[in-house]
Amino acid sequence: MSILITGGAGYIGSHTCVEMLNAGKEIVVMDNFYNSKPEALRRVKELTGKDFKFYECDLLDTEGLIRIFKENKIEGVIHFAGLKAVGESVQVPLKYYNNNITGTITLCQVMEDFGCKKMVFSSSATVYGNAAVLPVTEEAPKGELTNPYGRTKSMIEEILKDLYISDNSWSVALLRYFNPIGAHESGRIGEDPNDIPNNICPYISQVAAGKLEILPVYGNDYDTPDGTGVRDYIHVVDLAKGHLKALDYIMKTTGVEAFNLGTGKGNSVLELIAAYEKACGKKIPYKIVGRRPGDIAAIYADPSKAEQVLGWTAELSLEKMCEDAWRWQSNNPNGYDS
Ligand code: WQD
């Protein structure tokens, strides 16, 4: 029996493949390489010494999905595949709704046809919008979302809940990621954005490497300790390990449960810059600019449900996240094209 990992060549997907293989799990990986590269999977095999079946397949390719389930005994799915750029989603909403929502519906229909009703879903803390109470718990109401990307995550959560209501044999874990950063400590796999990074950590990494000149800091007039945005940064390896715990959990139960995967600690942009400077031994030039539309002042997790129910807790520090991010960047100046 195998676990299908959709989007397994991506940033979080590839790190999860490493942890799954190291834990002795049988995996089957699918990816369409829209926002990832085959080299990532080659390096997953190199790091673990393990092999696995791979299918180049798009979520919207029903026949391709059917082939995967026909050729393999899939007992569960870790579903990463999806478009994830907040800004892009505002420009091309139909592309995001079609790919992320229609694609997930297609996947669930094929899963149902093959009697596979176990899913770990890659959701996001973005579903909370501007959370009124911090730290945020899974019981917090969903917030006012500011972009189609975030809306697809929230809508898919509701679709999966309705699926369970219609058929109580489904078991789904909705993993709400806070801000994943860092890389595997080998420096062989990491975040490889297609062009100018939207997210802060890869942006800082490229400034440290001299690929970008200066970091724009989007506002220092928020109601936070130093005025810059506060986020719950979590090491991508801690996040990957959370998927294994969630998989073990859904195998033993039915229902739909949301889990916050965060450290429970908020750090500001300026604190992240300071941690990164310590990790790389260089000054990170930055300039304070206007706020980025859609940004919230602060969000960080209450991770106690994942600790109590999944037996998972984030262990790696902000400094370790920055050290590992820098090792990936400095060893791979052009990502997987290096
Ligand atoms: C973090 C902080 C910015 C860039 C998004 C998505 C979320 C998930 C993670 C996909 C904020 C500041 C950023 C820069 C800056 N993505 N910043 N200069 O917006 O918290 O979350 O990415 O799953 O769903 O919403 O992450 O890294 O873009 O921003 O000052 O060049 O860094 O204002 O305070 P965000 P981020």
Short mmCIF file of N, CA, C and O in Angstrom, two decimals, residues 1-33 36 41 44 48 51-59 65 68-69 72-82 107 111 116 118-122 177 240-241 243-244 247 251:
data_model
loop_
_atom_site.label_atom_id
_atom_site.label_comp_id
_atom_site.label_asym_id
_atom_site.label_seq_id
_atom_site.Cartn_x
_atom_site.Cartn_y
_atom_site.Cartn_z
N MET A 1 0.85 -1.20 0.00
CA MET A 1 0.00 0.00 0.00
C MET A 1 0.88 1.25 0.00
O MET A 1 1.91 1.26 0.67
N SER A 2 0.47 2.27 -0.74
CA SER A 2 1.30 3.47 -0.88
C SER A 2 0.52 4.72 -0.51
O SER A 2 -0.73 4.71 -0.49
N ILE A 3 1.27 5.80 -0.31
CA ILE A 3 0.69 7.13 -0.09
C ILE A 3 1.00 7.96 -1.32
O ILE A 3 2.17 8.06 -1.74
N LEU A 4 -0.05 8.52 -1.93
CA LEU A 4 0.15 9.42 -3.08
C LEU A 4 0.45 10.83 -2.56
O LEU A 4 -0.29 11.34 -1.72
N ILE A 5 1.54 11.40 -3.07
CA ILE A 5 1.89 12.78 -2.69
C ILE A 5 1.73 13.65 -3.93
O ILE A 5 2.55 13.59 -4.87
N THR A 6 0.68 14.46 -3.97
CA THR A 6 0.49 15.35 -5.12
C THR A 6 1.33 16.61 -4.90
O THR A 6 1.43 17.10 -3.77
N GLY A 7 1.96 17.11 -5.94
CA GLY A 7 2.84 18.26 -5.79
C GLY A 7 4.10 17.93 -5.01
O GLY A 7 4.70 18.78 -4.36
N GLY A 8 4.53 16.69 -5.10
CA GLY A 8 5.66 16.21 -4.30
C GLY A 8 7.01 16.77 -4.71
O GLY A 8 7.99 16.60 -3.99
N ALA A 9 7.09 17.45 -5.85
CA ALA A 9 8.36 18.06 -6.27
C ALA A 9 8.48 19.50 -5.78
O ALA A 9 9.52 20.13 -5.97
N GLY A 10 7.46 19.99 -5.12
CA GLY A 10 7.48 21.38 -4.66
C GLY A 10 8.28 21.55 -3.38
O GLY A 10 8.88 20.60 -2.87
N TYR A 11 8.26 22.78 -2.86
CA TYR A 11 9.07 23.12 -1.69
C TYR A 11 8.69 22.26 -0.48
O TYR A 11 9.51 21.51 0.05
N ILE A 12 7.44 22.32 -0.06
CA ILE A 12 7.03 21.55 1.12
C ILE A 12 6.88 20.08 0.75
O ILE A 12 7.23 19.18 1.51
N GLY A 13 6.41 19.83 -0.49
CA GLY A 13 6.25 18.45 -0.95
C GLY A 13 7.54 17.67 -0.94
O GLY A 13 7.59 16.53 -0.44
N SER A 14 8.61 18.25 -1.44
CA SER A 14 9.89 17.52 -1.52
C SER A 14 10.44 17.24 -0.12
O SER A 14 10.96 16.15 0.15
N HIS A 15 10.27 18.21 0.79
CA HIS A 15 10.73 17.97 2.17
C HIS A 15 9.90 16.88 2.86
O HIS A 15 10.41 16.11 3.66
N THR A 16 8.61 16.83 2.50
CA THR A 16 7.75 15.78 3.07
C THR A 16 8.12 14.42 2.49
O THR A 16 8.15 13.41 3.21
N CYS A 17 8.46 14.37 1.20
CA CYS A 17 8.91 13.10 0.59
C CYS A 17 10.13 12.56 1.35
O CYS A 17 10.20 11.35 1.65
N VAL A 18 11.07 13.43 1.67
CA VAL A 18 12.28 12.99 2.40
C VAL A 18 11.90 12.38 3.74
O VAL A 18 12.33 11.26 4.07
N GLU A 19 11.04 13.05 4.48
CA GLU A 19 10.65 12.54 5.80
C GLU A 19 9.84 11.24 5.69
O GLU A 19 10.01 10.33 6.49
N MET A 20 8.99 11.15 4.69
CA MET A 20 8.19 9.93 4.47
C MET A 20 9.10 8.75 4.15
O MET A 20 8.97 7.66 4.73
N LEU A 21 10.04 8.96 3.24
CA LEU A 21 10.96 7.87 2.85
C LEU A 21 11.85 7.48 4.02
O LEU A 21 12.06 6.29 4.29
N ASN A 22 12.35 8.47 4.75
CA ASN A 22 13.20 8.16 5.92
C ASN A 22 12.42 7.40 7.00
O ASN A 22 13.00 6.66 7.78
N ALA A 23 11.08 7.58 6.99
CA ALA A 23 10.25 6.86 7.98
C ALA A 23 9.82 5.49 7.44
O ALA A 23 9.02 4.79 8.08
N GLY A 24 10.32 5.14 6.25
CA GLY A 24 10.03 3.81 5.69
C GLY A 24 8.69 3.70 4.99
O GLY A 24 8.20 2.59 4.72
N LYS A 25 8.08 4.83 4.69
CA LYS A 25 6.77 4.79 4.01
C LYS A 25 6.96 4.56 2.50
O LYS A 25 7.94 5.02 1.91
N GLU A 26 5.98 3.85 1.90
CA GLU A 26 5.95 3.68 0.45
C GLU A 26 5.22 4.87 -0.15
O GLU A 26 4.07 5.15 0.25
N ILE A 27 5.86 5.61 -1.06
CA ILE A 27 5.17 6.77 -1.63
C ILE A 27 5.11 6.67 -3.15
O ILE A 27 5.94 6.00 -3.79
N VAL A 28 4.10 7.31 -3.72
CA VAL A 28 3.98 7.54 -5.16
C VAL A 28 3.83 9.05 -5.31
O VAL A 28 3.03 9.67 -4.61
N VAL A 29 4.63 9.65 -6.18
CA VAL A 29 4.65 11.11 -6.30
C VAL A 29 4.07 11.53 -7.64
O VAL A 29 4.32 10.87 -8.67
N MET A 30 3.24 12.58 -7.62
CA MET A 30 2.82 13.18 -8.89
C MET A 30 3.06 14.69 -8.84
O MET A 30 2.96 15.32 -7.78
N ASP A 31 3.41 15.23 -10.00
CA ASP A 31 3.63 16.68 -10.10
C ASP A 31 3.53 17.05 -11.58
O ASP A 31 3.79 16.23 -12.46
N ASN A 32 3.11 18.30 -11.85
CA ASN A 32 3.07 18.74 -13.27
C ASN A 32 4.23 19.67 -13.60
O ASN A 32 4.31 20.22 -14.69
N PHE A 33 5.11 19.89 -12.62
CA PHE A 33 6.30 20.74 -12.77
C PHE A 33 5.96 22.17 -13.20
O PHE A 33 6.81 22.86 -13.81
N SER A 36 7.86 23.68 -10.14
CA SER A 36 8.86 22.82 -9.49
C SER A 36 9.69 22.17 -10.60
O SER A 36 9.40 22.35 -11.78
N LEU A 41 13.26 16.03 -7.20
CA LEU A 41 12.97 14.62 -6.89
C LEU A 41 14.21 13.76 -7.01
O LEU A 41 14.40 12.82 -6.23
N VAL A 44 15.85 14.18 -3.79
CA VAL A 44 15.14 13.44 -2.72
C VAL A 44 15.64 12.00 -2.69
O VAL A 44 15.93 11.44 -1.63
N THR A 48 17.87 10.25 0.43
CA THR A 48 17.29 9.15 1.22
C THR A 48 17.82 7.79 0.80
O THR A 48 17.64 6.81 1.53
N ASP A 51 13.99 4.81 -3.63
CA ASP A 51 13.37 5.11 -4.90
C ASP A 51 11.85 5.15 -4.71
O ASP A 51 11.33 4.70 -3.68
N PHE A 52 11.18 5.71 -5.68
CA PHE A 52 9.71 5.75 -5.62
C PHE A 52 9.18 5.98 -7.03
O PHE A 52 9.90 6.48 -7.91
N LYS A 53 7.92 5.62 -7.26
CA LYS A 53 7.30 5.82 -8.58
C LYS A 53 6.88 7.28 -8.72
O LYS A 53 6.41 7.89 -7.75
N PHE A 54 7.05 7.81 -9.92
CA PHE A 54 6.67 9.21 -10.19
C PHE A 54 5.80 9.26 -11.44
O PHE A 54 6.04 8.55 -12.43
N TYR A 55 4.80 10.10 -11.38
CA TYR A 55 3.93 10.36 -12.56
C TYR A 55 3.88 11.85 -12.82
O TYR A 55 3.54 12.63 -11.91
N GLU A 56 4.26 12.27 -14.04
CA GLU A 56 4.07 13.67 -14.41
C GLU A 56 2.60 13.82 -14.81
O GLU A 56 2.17 13.32 -15.84
N CYS A 57 1.84 14.44 -13.95
CA CYS A 57 0.39 14.45 -14.12
C CYS A 57 -0.19 15.73 -13.53
O CYS A 57 0.28 16.20 -12.49
N ASP A 58 -1.20 16.26 -14.20
CA ASP A 58 -1.87 17.47 -13.73
C ASP A 58 -3.13 17.07 -12.97
O ASP A 58 -3.77 16.07 -13.31
N LEU A 59 -3.47 17.84 -11.95
CA LEU A 59 -4.67 17.55 -11.15
C LEU A 59 -5.93 17.47 -12.02
O LEU A 59 -6.88 16.76 -11.71
N LEU A 65 -4.97 10.63 -13.41
CA LEU A 65 -5.18 10.25 -12.00
C LEU A 65 -5.69 8.81 -11.90
O LEU A 65 -5.24 8.04 -11.04
N ILE A 68 -2.91 6.38 -12.16
CA ILE A 68 -2.12 6.27 -10.93
C ILE A 68 -2.81 5.33 -9.94
O ILE A 68 -2.18 4.43 -9.37
N PHE A 69 -4.12 5.48 -9.79
CA PHE A 69 -4.84 4.63 -8.81
C PHE A 69 -5.00 3.20 -9.31
O PHE A 69 -5.08 2.27 -8.51
N ASN A 72 -1.43 1.52 -8.77
CA ASN A 72 -0.88 1.49 -7.41
C ASN A 72 -2.00 1.34 -6.39
O ASN A 72 -3.11 1.78 -6.63
N LYS A 73 -1.69 0.68 -5.28
CA LYS A 73 -2.68 0.55 -4.20
C LYS A 73 -2.51 1.78 -3.29
O LYS A 73 -1.66 1.76 -2.38
N ILE A 74 -3.27 2.84 -3.57
CA ILE A 74 -3.13 4.09 -2.82
C ILE A 74 -4.07 4.06 -1.61
O ILE A 74 -5.29 3.95 -1.79
N GLU A 75 -3.49 4.12 -0.39
CA GLU A 75 -4.33 4.07 0.82
C GLU A 75 -4.60 5.46 1.39
O GLU A 75 -5.48 5.64 2.24
N GLY A 76 -3.85 6.43 0.93
CA GLY A 76 -4.06 7.79 1.43
C GLY A 76 -3.35 8.78 0.52
O GLY A 76 -2.49 8.40 -0.28
N VAL A 77 -3.74 10.04 0.63
CA VAL A 77 -3.17 11.09 -0.22
C VAL A 77 -2.72 12.27 0.64
O VAL A 77 -3.46 12.70 1.54
N ILE A 78 -1.50 12.74 0.38
CA ILE A 78 -1.07 14.04 0.94
C ILE A 78 -1.12 15.00 -0.23
O ILE A 78 -0.40 14.85 -1.22
N HIS A 79 -2.04 15.95 -0.15
CA HIS A 79 -2.40 16.78 -1.30
C HIS A 79 -1.79 18.18 -1.20
O HIS A 79 -2.34 19.07 -0.55
N PHE A 80 -0.63 18.36 -1.87
CA PHE A 80 0.05 19.66 -1.91
C PHE A 80 -0.28 20.42 -3.19
O PHE A 80 -0.25 21.64 -3.22
N ALA A 81 -0.51 19.70 -4.28
CA ALA A 81 -0.55 20.34 -5.62
C ALA A 81 -1.54 21.50 -5.65
O ALA A 81 -2.71 21.34 -5.25
N GLY A 82 -1.07 22.63 -6.12
CA GLY A 82 -1.95 23.80 -6.23
C GLY A 82 -1.12 25.04 -6.53
O GLY A 82 0.07 25.07 -6.26
N LEU A 107 -9.56 15.15 -8.06
CA LEU A 107 -8.78 14.20 -7.24
C LEU A 107 -9.70 13.43 -6.30
O LEU A 107 -9.63 12.19 -6.23
N MET A 111 -10.38 9.44 -6.09
CA MET A 111 -10.13 8.75 -4.81
C MET A 111 -11.36 7.94 -4.42
O MET A 111 -11.28 6.76 -4.08
N CYS A 116 -10.50 5.18 -1.86
CA CYS A 116 -9.45 5.81 -1.03
C CYS A 116 -10.03 7.08 -0.43
O CYS A 116 -10.32 8.05 -1.15
N LYS A 118 -8.83 8.86 2.49
CA LYS A 118 -7.95 9.43 3.52
C LYS A 118 -7.11 10.54 2.89
O LYS A 118 -6.39 10.27 1.92
N MET A 119 -7.21 11.77 3.40
CA MET A 119 -6.44 12.88 2.81
C MET A 119 -5.86 13.81 3.87
O MET A 119 -6.56 14.20 4.81
N VAL A 120 -4.58 14.14 3.68
CA VAL A 120 -3.96 15.25 4.41
C VAL A 120 -3.95 16.41 3.42
O VAL A 120 -3.35 16.30 2.35
N PHE A 121 -4.63 17.51 3.76
CA PHE A 121 -4.74 18.63 2.82
C PHE A 121 -3.88 19.80 3.26
O PHE A 121 -3.89 20.20 4.43
N SER A 122 -3.13 20.32 2.29
CA SER A 122 -2.25 21.48 2.49
C SER A 122 -3.08 22.77 2.52
O SER A 122 -3.37 23.35 1.48
N TYR A 177 -0.87 25.82 7.53
CA TYR A 177 0.53 26.21 7.68
C TYR A 177 0.61 27.68 8.04
O TYR A 177 -0.10 28.49 7.43
N ALA A 240 7.14 19.37 7.52
CA ALA A 240 7.08 18.07 6.83
C ALA A 240 6.77 16.96 7.84
O ALA A 240 5.92 16.09 7.59
N LYS A 241 7.41 17.01 8.99
CA LYS A 241 7.17 15.98 10.02
C LYS A 241 5.73 16.02 10.52
O LYS A 241 5.15 14.99 10.88
N HIS A 243 3.21 16.42 8.71
CA HIS A 243 2.39 15.66 7.74
C HIS A 243 2.41 14.16 8.05
O HIS A 243 1.39 13.48 7.89
N LEU A 244 3.55 13.65 8.50
CA LEU A 244 3.62 12.24 8.87
C LEU A 244 2.71 11.96 10.06
O LEU A 244 1.96 10.98 10.09
N LEU A 247 -0.83 12.03 8.90
CA LEU A 247 -1.15 10.82 8.12
C LEU A 247 -1.45 9.65 9.07
O LEU A 247 -2.46 8.94 8.92
N MET A 251 -5.25 7.73 9.46
CA MET A 251 -5.36 6.29 9.18
C MET A 251 -6.16 5.58 10.29
O MET A 251 -6.72 4.52 10.08
#
